[in-house]
Structures are given as structure tokens and as C-alpha cells.
């Protein structure tokens, strides 16, 4: 559906599809009570149908509006097989700047998964095969099975949807025990960063099944999977833990990414590992400033190579490198300034 933005007056392309008529009728009634009511039938289009048959038309409609192809697809079905990965893959293949938000019932899949699931329509929709099914069934017998399977599944989802960036964080419900991933898939690290910031802003709704720093979602064989619970809630304590983890991990990562002291942009540093962390660009920036000012571990430079010895607010284009060590003689005041 298309609608006029109430604040900016900018036309926002939107289109809603739902195969249940009761859902469409409810949305129509709510829209008629809202500031968007004048757009119904003009800019707002409600379609009583599943999404897949209209996906190609929707993609082409967005592409005709301009070269940027910016669009948000809310595929919010609270299941795990109602939207096929092939359709999501076509969104990322045919558009420049799409974002897909998908609610994925990971608990339901894990609880009822059997090897035969891969042969059913639901299994084919998310492109399971016999080897994959056998692997999941095997993981069910291992210690910390749920944690292991979740790690296995989100790698599969990223690979099969063709989305370079994602956030696989959980929706926290006060009334439902089921675990739902709110999967945000995108083609750009900045879109991923904006979504991660939203998780922090709405900390009472989201949880993260992993650690506070980089590589926080990957399986660590040195950690007991049973000890990995929903203890990261994007609250104030989690923010402190995240900053401390970034300060501890970044020096090594910067040395790895900036060999021989060649500076690396903060964007590239973040992009290389943002999928596996709850960290955001502001948190990484704050950690870099802390490493420069309090620990003298790094140097920060502008895009054109000038030192930034005191800047607090860093940009994506700023560069960072390990602090250059003074020679032994210069540290003693010998051999010049």
C-alpha cells in the first residue's frame, strides 16, 4: 500500500497482502479511523491474497519509483515456512536497498522437527535437505541442543536468503513461552546498525542469545551451551558489558585488520563482524575513543589522513590504527624530539 507520511508529506510506497480476509477487513477499518484514510484506494492498496503471487509486481513497482530501490518488506507471519526463501532471495537479487523483517518461530521448528520435515512443503519452503535434517536431528541429542540448533539455523537462513547483513534477536513476550526471532535482513551495514539501535531503544521487548561483544553469536566449544540463556536484554547493564567487551577485543581486531599500521575505516571494522554482535556503531565508536584517550592503544584519523586526537563523535569514514610506538631511544629523549 502507498500512504502519505503525516509529518514530512513524503509519499511512502506501501502495499499490504494477507490471505485471510478477516485480517484485511480489520486493517481497512483501522486505516479508515486514522490519518491515512484518504489514501485508501489511491495510495493504499490492501490485497486479500498471499504475498508470493504479488512479490514480483511489488518489486517492479518499487523499482519504477527511482534508482535507490529503498523498501521495507514486513513478512510478519509468526511461523517458519509461510514465506519461501526463494521469494526473499529474489528481493535481494533484484533490488539495491531492500530490507526484510521476518518473524521466525524458531522454537516451533525445533520442537516439532523430524527428518521427514525436509520432505514436506514447509521444509522445502526454507530449503531444507536430507543432510540438513539429519544434522538438526543429531544436534537434538547433544548438550545445549536448542542453543546449538539456533546457531546452525541462523547461518542457514543468512546463506539461503542472500542477505549479507542480519540481526537474529528474539522477541520477548510476557504471555508466550515460544521463542520468536525478529530477523532483520539487509544489504547494507548501516541498515543493520539502525535495526540494532532499535533493539537497544526498545530493551524491554528484545533479548539476545549470546555474549556482549564481537563473535557473540557463534558457538564457542569452551562455553557450556546450557549456561547460555536469555540474559542479555539490551538494558543498561548489557550496555556496560558491551562497551567493556569492545574495549577488550578491539585492539586485537584493529591489529588484524590494519597490518603494518595501515589505517582501516570504522565502517570496514564494523562491517566485517557486525552480524555476530549486539554492538552498534555508536558503541564501537565509544570504545575506540576510550582506547585512544584512556589506554593510548590506537590512533584515530580523518578520511584524508589527519589525526583526530580529541574528537569524541566519530564517523563511519574515520580511520583507526594501532598507536605507533616510539623508539627506545626517543622514549629516553635521545636522538631528536
mmCIF file of C-alpha atoms in Angstrom:
data_model
loop_
_atom_site.group_PDB
_atom_site.id
_atom_site.type_symbol
_atom_site.label_atom_id
_atom_site.label_comp_id
_atom_site.label_asym_id
_atom_site.label_seq_id
_atom_site.Cartn_x
_atom_site.Cartn_y
_atom_site.Cartn_z
ATOM 1 C CA UNK A 1 0.000 0.000 0.000
ATOM 2 C CA UNK A 2 1.021 3.656 -0.505
ATOM 3 C CA UNK A 3 0.479 6.326 2.121
ATOM 4 C CA UNK A 4 1.332 9.969 2.753
ATOM 5 C CA UNK A 5 3.746 10.464 5.640
ATOM 6 C CA UNK A 6 1.871 12.634 8.219
ATOM 7 C CA UNK A 7 4.944 14.636 9.250
ATOM 8 C CA UNK A 8 7.019 15.092 6.133
ATOM 9 C CA UNK A 9 4.342 14.904 3.452
ATOM 10 C CA UNK A 10 6.539 12.424 1.589
ATOM 11 C CA UNK A 11 4.792 9.676 -0.345
ATOM 12 C CA UNK A 12 5.704 6.314 1.179
ATOM 13 C CA UNK A 13 5.133 3.337 -1.150
ATOM 14 C CA UNK A 14 3.300 0.610 0.761
ATOM 15 C CA UNK A 15 1.300 -2.434 -0.196
ATOM 16 C CA UNK A 16 -0.306 -4.957 2.149
ATOM 17 C CA UNK A 17 -1.217 -8.546 1.325
ATOM 18 C CA UNK A 18 -2.905 -11.093 3.556
ATOM 19 C CA UNK A 19 -4.656 -14.295 2.547
ATOM 20 C CA UNK A 20 -7.106 -14.063 5.467
ATOM 21 C CA UNK A 21 -9.967 -11.719 4.614
ATOM 22 C CA UNK A 22 -10.692 -11.011 8.286
ATOM 23 C CA UNK A 23 -7.192 -9.560 8.654
ATOM 24 C CA UNK A 24 -7.634 -7.366 5.585
ATOM 25 C CA UNK A 25 -11.024 -6.129 6.804
ATOM 26 C CA UNK A 26 -9.581 -5.302 10.227
ATOM 27 C CA UNK A 27 -6.695 -3.332 8.740
ATOM 28 C CA UNK A 28 -9.099 -1.493 6.435
ATOM 29 C CA UNK A 29 -11.268 -0.500 9.412
ATOM 30 C CA UNK A 30 -8.243 0.723 11.395
ATOM 31 C CA UNK A 31 -6.924 2.741 8.451
ATOM 32 C CA UNK A 32 -10.299 4.433 7.983
ATOM 33 C CA UNK A 33 -10.031 5.729 11.558
ATOM 34 C CA UNK A 34 -6.501 7.040 11.009
ATOM 35 C CA UNK A 35 -4.825 9.977 9.267
ATOM 36 C CA UNK A 36 -4.183 7.660 6.312
ATOM 37 C CA UNK A 37 -7.862 7.154 5.455
ATOM 38 C CA UNK A 38 -7.808 9.436 2.388
ATOM 39 C CA UNK A 39 -5.174 7.237 0.789
ATOM 40 C CA UNK A 40 -7.294 4.076 0.707
ATOM 41 C CA UNK A 41 -7.763 3.080 -2.900
ATOM 42 C CA UNK A 42 -5.365 5.798 -4.050
ATOM 43 C CA UNK A 43 -2.033 5.254 -2.336
ATOM 44 C CA UNK A 44 -3.024 2.443 -0.006
ATOM 45 C CA UNK A 45 -3.691 -0.965 -1.525
ATOM 46 C CA UNK A 46 -4.932 -3.878 0.585
ATOM 47 C CA UNK A 47 -4.837 -7.228 -1.172
ATOM 48 C CA UNK A 48 -6.666 -10.317 0.040
ATOM 49 C CA UNK A 49 -4.019 -12.808 -1.070
ATOM 50 C CA UNK A 50 -0.793 -14.496 -0.040
ATOM 51 C CA UNK A 51 2.382 -12.468 -0.586
ATOM 52 C CA UNK A 52 4.244 -14.708 -3.047
ATOM 53 C CA UNK A 53 1.963 -14.258 -6.101
ATOM 54 C CA UNK A 54 2.342 -10.476 -5.826
ATOM 55 C CA UNK A 55 6.034 -10.293 -4.895
ATOM 56 C CA UNK A 56 7.310 -9.706 -8.443
ATOM 57 C CA UNK A 57 4.745 -6.952 -9.079
ATOM 58 C CA UNK A 58 5.613 -5.246 -5.801
ATOM 59 C CA UNK A 59 9.343 -5.390 -6.559
ATOM 60 C CA UNK A 60 8.815 -3.900 -10.033
ATOM 61 C CA UNK A 61 6.576 -1.162 -8.613
ATOM 62 C CA UNK A 62 9.288 -0.112 -6.170
ATOM 63 C CA UNK A 63 11.980 -0.175 -8.862
ATOM 64 C CA UNK A 64 9.938 2.155 -11.076
ATOM 65 C CA UNK A 65 9.874 4.815 -8.359
ATOM 66 C CA UNK A 66 13.602 5.513 -8.561
ATOM 67 C CA UNK A 67 17.104 4.040 -8.688
ATOM 68 C CA UNK A 68 17.631 3.657 -4.927
ATOM 69 C CA UNK A 69 15.075 0.800 -4.586
ATOM 70 C CA UNK A 70 14.643 1.502 -0.894
ATOM 71 C CA UNK A 71 11.884 -0.677 0.532
ATOM 72 C CA UNK A 72 10.887 -2.447 3.724
ATOM 73 C CA UNK A 73 9.223 -5.849 3.490
ATOM 74 C CA UNK A 74 7.446 -6.877 6.706
ATOM 75 C CA UNK A 75 6.891 -10.612 6.284
ATOM 76 C CA UNK A 76 5.325 -10.980 9.692
ATOM 77 C CA UNK A 77 3.707 -14.403 9.678
ATOM 78 C CA UNK A 78 4.782 -15.781 13.106
ATOM 79 C CA UNK A 79 5.614 -19.113 11.538
ATOM 80 C CA UNK A 80 8.680 -20.501 9.859
ATOM 81 C CA UNK A 81 7.570 -21.662 6.417
ATOM 82 C CA UNK A 82 4.836 -19.338 5.165
ATOM 83 C CA UNK A 83 7.232 -17.243 3.068
ATOM 84 C CA UNK A 84 9.723 -19.130 0.925
ATOM 85 C CA UNK A 85 13.406 -18.271 0.920
ATOM 86 C CA UNK A 86 13.272 -18.201 -2.878
ATOM 87 C CA UNK A 87 10.982 -15.140 -2.739
ATOM 88 C CA UNK A 88 13.204 -13.403 -0.164
ATOM 89 C CA UNK A 89 16.226 -14.189 -2.314
ATOM 90 C CA UNK A 90 14.533 -12.555 -5.311
ATOM 91 C CA UNK A 91 14.040 -9.374 -3.259
ATOM 92 C CA UNK A 92 17.774 -9.140 -2.547
ATOM 93 C CA UNK A 93 18.719 -10.203 -6.059
ATOM 94 C CA UNK A 94 16.502 -7.695 -7.891
ATOM 95 C CA UNK A 95 16.669 -4.630 -5.602
ATOM 96 C CA UNK A 96 19.503 -2.353 -4.480
ATOM 97 C CA UNK A 97 18.443 -1.387 -0.960
ATOM 98 C CA UNK A 98 15.753 -3.722 0.367
ATOM 99 C CA UNK A 99 15.242 -4.674 3.985
ATOM 100 C CA UNK A 100 13.225 -7.690 5.092
ATOM 101 C CA UNK A 101 11.811 -8.142 8.579
ATOM 102 C CA UNK A 102 10.765 -11.706 9.200
ATOM 103 C CA UNK A 103 9.253 -13.162 12.364
ATOM 104 C CA UNK A 104 10.556 -16.721 12.539
ATOM 105 C CA UNK A 105 9.190 -19.246 15.047
ATOM 106 C CA UNK A 106 12.455 -20.971 15.838
ATOM 107 C CA UNK A 107 11.046 -22.787 18.900
ATOM 108 C CA UNK A 108 8.237 -24.314 16.869
ATOM 109 C CA UNK A 109 10.657 -25.578 14.258
ATOM 110 C CA UNK A 110 12.981 -27.101 16.845
ATOM 111 C CA UNK A 111 10.213 -28.710 18.928
ATOM 112 C CA UNK A 112 8.462 -30.461 16.055
ATOM 113 C CA UNK A 113 11.372 -31.080 13.711
ATOM 114 C CA UNK A 114 11.856 -34.584 12.345
ATOM 115 C CA UNK A 115 13.925 -35.873 9.454
ATOM 116 C CA UNK A 116 10.725 -36.072 7.364
ATOM 117 C CA UNK A 117 10.246 -32.304 7.780
ATOM 118 C CA UNK A 118 12.703 -31.671 4.949
ATOM 119 C CA UNK A 119 10.433 -33.587 2.573
ATOM 120 C CA UNK A 120 7.292 -31.598 3.415
ATOM 121 C CA UNK A 121 6.191 -28.374 1.706
ATOM 122 C CA UNK A 122 7.157 -26.440 4.821
ATOM 123 C CA UNK A 123 10.683 -27.845 4.760
ATOM 124 C CA UNK A 124 11.088 -27.137 1.062
ATOM 125 C CA UNK A 125 9.995 -23.510 1.596
ATOM 126 C CA UNK A 126 13.058 -22.859 3.758
ATOM 127 C CA UNK A 127 15.201 -25.120 1.575
ATOM 128 C CA UNK A 128 15.963 -27.936 3.962
ATOM 129 C CA UNK A 129 17.519 -31.098 2.582
ATOM 130 C CA UNK A 130 18.162 -34.563 3.964
ATOM 131 C CA UNK A 131 21.676 -33.746 5.189
ATOM 132 C CA UNK A 132 20.432 -30.622 6.952
ATOM 133 C CA UNK A 133 17.564 -32.523 8.555
ATOM 134 C CA UNK A 134 19.905 -35.268 9.733
ATOM 135 C CA UNK A 135 22.196 -32.659 11.271
ATOM 136 C CA UNK A 136 19.394 -30.984 13.234
ATOM 137 C CA UNK A 137 18.036 -34.303 14.476
ATOM 138 C CA UNK A 138 21.560 -35.223 15.578
ATOM 139 C CA UNK A 139 22.015 -31.953 17.427
ATOM 140 C CA UNK A 140 18.811 -32.617 19.398
ATOM 141 C CA UNK A 141 20.641 -35.293 21.381
ATOM 142 C CA UNK A 142 23.585 -33.084 22.346
ATOM 143 C CA UNK A 143 24.098 -30.955 25.412
ATOM 144 C CA UNK A 144 22.651 -27.475 24.917
ATOM 145 C CA UNK A 145 20.737 -28.715 21.859
ATOM 146 C CA UNK A 146 18.491 -25.654 21.498
ATOM 147 C CA UNK A 147 21.414 -23.244 21.534
ATOM 148 C CA UNK A 148 23.360 -25.325 19.001
ATOM 149 C CA UNK A 149 20.412 -25.663 16.628
ATOM 150 C CA UNK A 150 19.670 -21.945 16.774
ATOM 151 C CA UNK A 151 23.252 -21.158 15.789
ATOM 152 C CA UNK A 152 23.001 -23.663 12.945
ATOM 153 C CA UNK A 153 19.682 -22.280 11.719
ATOM 154 C CA UNK A 154 20.548 -18.602 11.539
ATOM 155 C CA UNK A 155 23.644 -19.405 9.475
ATOM 156 C CA UNK A 156 21.395 -21.363 7.132
ATOM 157 C CA UNK A 157 18.887 -18.503 6.877
ATOM 158 C CA UNK A 158 21.521 -15.921 6.020
ATOM 159 C CA UNK A 159 23.120 -18.150 3.391
ATOM 160 C CA UNK A 160 19.842 -19.145 1.727
ATOM 161 C CA UNK A 161 18.199 -15.707 1.666
ATOM 162 C CA UNK A 162 21.244 -13.969 0.194
ATOM 163 C CA UNK A 163 21.216 -11.207 2.803
ATOM 164 C CA UNK A 164 24.749 -10.003 3.650
ATOM 165 C CA UNK A 165 23.626 -8.496 6.973
ATOM 166 C CA UNK A 166 21.147 -9.612 9.611
ATOM 167 C CA UNK A 167 20.090 -9.351 13.247
ATOM 168 C CA UNK A 168 18.726 -12.613 14.728
ATOM 169 C CA UNK A 169 17.496 -11.289 18.078
ATOM 170 C CA UNK A 170 14.467 -12.554 19.952
ATOM 171 C CA UNK A 171 11.078 -11.089 20.776
ATOM 172 C CA UNK A 172 10.359 -11.323 24.486
ATOM 173 C CA UNK A 173 6.756 -11.988 25.434
ATOM 174 C CA UNK A 174 5.218 -11.785 28.889
ATOM 175 C CA UNK A 175 2.449 -14.219 27.921
ATOM 176 C CA UNK A 176 4.005 -16.661 25.435
ATOM 177 C CA UNK A 177 6.805 -19.124 26.120
ATOM 178 C CA UNK A 178 7.572 -19.572 22.444
ATOM 179 C CA UNK A 179 10.810 -18.020 21.156
ATOM 180 C CA UNK A 180 10.469 -15.904 18.019
ATOM 181 C CA UNK A 181 13.340 -14.450 16.089
ATOM 182 C CA UNK A 182 12.778 -10.969 14.747
ATOM 183 C CA UNK A 183 15.071 -11.423 11.764
ATOM 184 C CA UNK A 184 16.139 -8.243 10.019
ATOM 185 C CA UNK A 185 17.841 -8.939 6.694
ATOM 186 C CA UNK A 186 19.539 -6.233 4.634
ATOM 187 C CA UNK A 187 22.219 -5.478 2.062
ATOM 188 C CA UNK A 188 23.962 -2.672 3.934
ATOM 189 C CA UNK A 189 25.790 -2.477 7.268
ATOM 190 C CA UNK A 190 24.179 0.878 8.065
ATOM 191 C CA UNK A 191 20.694 -0.580 7.758
ATOM 192 C CA UNK A 192 21.810 -3.377 10.060
ATOM 193 C CA UNK A 193 23.172 -0.816 12.516
ATOM 194 C CA UNK A 194 19.910 1.143 12.562
ATOM 195 C CA UNK A 195 17.989 -2.036 13.382
ATOM 196 C CA UNK A 196 20.414 -2.908 16.179
ATOM 197 C CA UNK A 197 19.940 0.576 17.629
ATOM 198 C CA UNK A 198 16.191 -0.049 17.679
ATOM 199 C CA UNK A 199 16.766 -3.189 19.767
ATOM 200 C CA UNK A 200 18.661 -1.082 22.308
ATOM 201 C CA UNK A 201 15.964 1.609 22.332
ATOM 202 C CA UNK A 202 13.248 -0.989 22.991
ATOM 203 C CA UNK A 203 15.193 -3.034 25.519
ATOM 204 C CA UNK A 204 12.105 -4.326 27.309
ATOM 205 C CA UNK A 205 10.992 -6.228 24.198
ATOM 206 C CA UNK A 206 14.134 -7.897 22.819
ATOM 207 C CA UNK A 207 16.654 -10.424 24.074
ATOM 208 C CA UNK A 208 19.929 -11.692 22.650
ATOM 209 C CA UNK A 209 21.047 -15.300 22.993
ATOM 210 C CA UNK A 210 24.762 -14.727 23.226
ATOM 211 C CA UNK A 211 27.552 -12.576 24.608
ATOM 212 C CA UNK A 212 28.164 -8.856 24.813
ATOM 213 C CA UNK A 213 30.975 -8.285 22.331
ATOM 214 C CA UNK A 214 32.096 -9.384 18.883
ATOM 215 C CA UNK A 215 31.659 -13.008 17.835
ATOM 216 C CA UNK A 216 28.803 -13.139 20.331
ATOM 217 C CA UNK A 217 26.571 -15.469 18.333
ATOM 218 C CA UNK A 218 28.996 -18.129 17.196
ATOM 219 C CA UNK A 219 29.379 -21.420 19.034
ATOM 220 C CA UNK A 220 32.272 -21.486 21.481
ATOM 221 C CA UNK A 221 33.273 -25.057 22.440
ATOM 222 C CA UNK A 222 34.806 -23.721 25.660
ATOM 223 C CA UNK A 223 31.431 -22.472 26.895
ATOM 224 C CA UNK A 224 28.779 -24.784 28.277
ATOM 225 C CA UNK A 225 25.762 -24.259 25.964
ATOM 226 C CA UNK A 226 23.412 -24.859 28.905
ATOM 227 C CA UNK A 227 24.803 -21.697 30.503
ATOM 228 C CA UNK A 228 23.803 -19.562 27.501
ATOM 229 C CA UNK A 229 20.384 -18.238 28.470
ATOM 230 C CA UNK A 230 18.355 -15.157 27.683
ATOM 231 C CA UNK A 231 20.419 -12.953 29.998
ATOM 232 C CA UNK A 232 21.251 -10.170 27.532
ATOM 233 C CA UNK A 233 18.268 -7.824 27.482
ATOM 234 C CA UNK A 234 19.714 -4.671 25.851
ATOM 235 C CA UNK A 235 19.417 -2.877 29.202
ATOM 236 C CA UNK A 236 21.883 -0.576 30.967
ATOM 237 C CA UNK A 237 23.997 -3.412 32.392
ATOM 238 C CA UNK A 238 24.166 -5.056 28.960
ATOM 239 C CA UNK A 239 25.374 -1.755 27.503
ATOM 240 C CA UNK A 240 28.184 -1.518 30.049
ATOM 241 C CA UNK A 241 29.151 -5.135 29.371
ATOM 242 C CA UNK A 242 29.119 -4.471 25.619
ATOM 243 C CA UNK A 243 31.354 -1.419 25.901
ATOM 244 C CA UNK A 244 33.817 -3.276 28.133
ATOM 245 C CA UNK A 245 33.878 -6.244 25.746
ATOM 246 C CA UNK A 246 34.524 -3.963 22.773
ATOM 247 C CA UNK A 247 37.390 -2.211 24.595
ATOM 248 C CA UNK A 248 38.939 -5.595 25.350
ATOM 249 C CA UNK A 249 38.511 -7.080 21.866
ATOM 250 C CA UNK A 250 39.097 -4.139 19.539
ATOM 251 C CA UNK A 251 42.909 -3.757 19.904
ATOM 252 C CA UNK A 252 43.498 -7.238 18.526
ATOM 253 C CA UNK A 253 40.867 -6.811 15.805
ATOM 254 C CA UNK A 254 42.363 -3.484 14.737
ATOM 255 C CA UNK A 255 45.841 -5.023 14.585
ATOM 256 C CA UNK A 256 44.452 -7.867 12.467
ATOM 257 C CA UNK A 257 42.584 -5.538 10.107
ATOM 258 C CA UNK A 258 45.268 -2.812 9.916
ATOM 259 C CA UNK A 259 48.510 -4.683 9.170
ATOM 260 C CA UNK A 260 51.702 -2.608 9.242
ATOM 261 C CA UNK A 261 49.769 0.287 10.738
ATOM 262 C CA UNK A 262 47.688 0.927 7.612
ATOM 263 C CA UNK A 263 44.526 2.565 8.997
ATOM 264 C CA UNK A 264 41.132 0.946 8.489
ATOM 265 C CA UNK A 265 37.820 2.783 8.392
ATOM 266 C CA UNK A 266 35.498 2.252 11.304
ATOM 267 C CA UNK A 267 32.865 1.246 8.734
ATOM 268 C CA UNK A 268 35.039 -1.632 7.476
ATOM 269 C CA UNK A 269 35.981 -2.658 11.008
ATOM 270 C CA UNK A 270 32.299 -2.797 11.955
ATOM 271 C CA UNK A 271 31.061 -4.339 8.704
ATOM 272 C CA UNK A 272 33.400 -7.317 8.915
ATOM 273 C CA UNK A 273 31.810 -8.634 12.111
ATOM 274 C CA UNK A 274 28.559 -6.767 12.855
ATOM 275 C CA UNK A 275 26.327 -9.798 12.178
ATOM 276 C CA UNK A 276 27.686 -11.636 15.202
ATOM 277 C CA UNK A 277 27.287 -8.903 17.779
ATOM 278 C CA UNK A 278 24.714 -6.739 19.557
ATOM 279 C CA UNK A 279 27.197 -3.852 19.280
ATOM 280 C CA UNK A 280 26.179 -0.761 17.320
ATOM 281 C CA UNK A 281 28.297 1.837 15.563
ATOM 282 C CA UNK A 282 27.961 4.322 18.490
ATOM 283 C CA UNK A 283 29.177 1.653 20.937
ATOM 284 C CA UNK A 284 32.131 0.760 18.699
ATOM 285 C CA UNK A 285 32.912 4.468 18.300
ATOM 286 C CA UNK A 286 32.784 4.984 22.064
ATOM 287 C CA UNK A 287 35.118 2.027 22.602
ATOM 288 C CA UNK A 288 37.601 3.373 20.026
ATOM 289 C CA UNK A 289 37.624 6.780 21.754
ATOM 290 C CA UNK A 290 38.208 5.062 25.088
ATOM 291 C CA UNK A 291 41.115 3.082 23.648
ATOM 292 C CA UNK A 292 42.634 6.279 22.275
ATOM 293 C CA UNK A 293 42.119 8.542 25.290
ATOM 294 C CA UNK A 294 42.435 6.242 28.300
ATOM 295 C CA UNK A 295 44.692 3.434 27.111
ATOM 296 C CA UNK A 296 46.694 5.051 24.279
ATOM 297 C CA UNK A 297 46.171 1.859 22.262
ATOM 298 C CA UNK A 298 45.001 3.376 18.963
ATOM 299 C CA UNK A 299 45.149 6.466 16.789
ATOM 300 C CA UNK A 300 42.130 7.928 15.008
ATOM 301 C CA UNK A 301 42.487 9.715 11.666
ATOM 302 C CA UNK A 302 40.160 11.505 9.281
ATOM 303 C CA UNK A 303 39.438 10.126 5.829
ATOM 304 C CA UNK A 304 42.267 12.264 4.412
ATOM 305 C CA UNK A 305 44.796 11.035 6.978
ATOM 306 C CA UNK A 306 44.800 13.823 9.582
ATOM 307 C CA UNK A 307 44.988 12.797 13.236
ATOM 308 C CA UNK A 308 41.876 13.241 15.363
ATOM 309 C CA UNK A 309 43.435 13.428 18.844
ATOM 310 C CA UNK A 310 40.366 14.654 20.716
ATOM 311 C CA UNK A 311 37.212 14.123 18.631
ATOM 312 C CA UNK A 312 34.529 12.282 20.582
ATOM 313 C CA UNK A 313 31.903 11.753 17.884
ATOM 314 C CA UNK A 314 33.448 9.567 15.203
ATOM 315 C CA UNK A 315 32.031 8.902 11.750
ATOM 316 C CA UNK A 316 31.887 5.803 9.563
ATOM 317 C CA UNK A 317 34.629 7.291 7.374
ATOM 318 C CA UNK A 318 37.082 7.934 10.223
ATOM 319 C CA UNK A 319 40.063 5.608 10.286
ATOM 320 C CA UNK A 320 41.783 3.794 13.116
ATOM 321 C CA UNK A 321 45.153 2.064 13.508
ATOM 322 C CA UNK A 322 47.310 0.722 16.348
ATOM 323 C CA UNK A 323 49.175 3.511 18.078
ATOM 324 C CA UNK A 324 52.650 3.941 16.654
ATOM 325 C CA UNK A 325 55.280 3.020 19.206
ATOM 326 C CA UNK A 326 58.072 5.476 19.884
ATOM 327 C CA UNK A 327 61.569 4.066 19.564
ATOM 328 C CA UNK A 328 63.503 3.124 22.703
ATOM 329 C CA UNK A 329 65.972 5.997 22.230
ATOM 330 C CA UNK A 330 63.231 8.572 21.616
ATOM 331 C CA UNK A 331 61.376 7.419 24.712
ATOM 332 C CA UNK A 332 64.585 8.300 26.638
ATOM 333 C CA UNK A 333 64.855 11.668 24.925
ATOM 334 C CA UNK A 334 67.864 10.650 22.780
ATOM 335 C CA UNK A 335 68.200 11.223 19.047
ATOM 336 C CA UNK A 336 65.893 14.129 18.467
ATOM 337 C CA UNK A 337 62.339 15.080 19.509
#
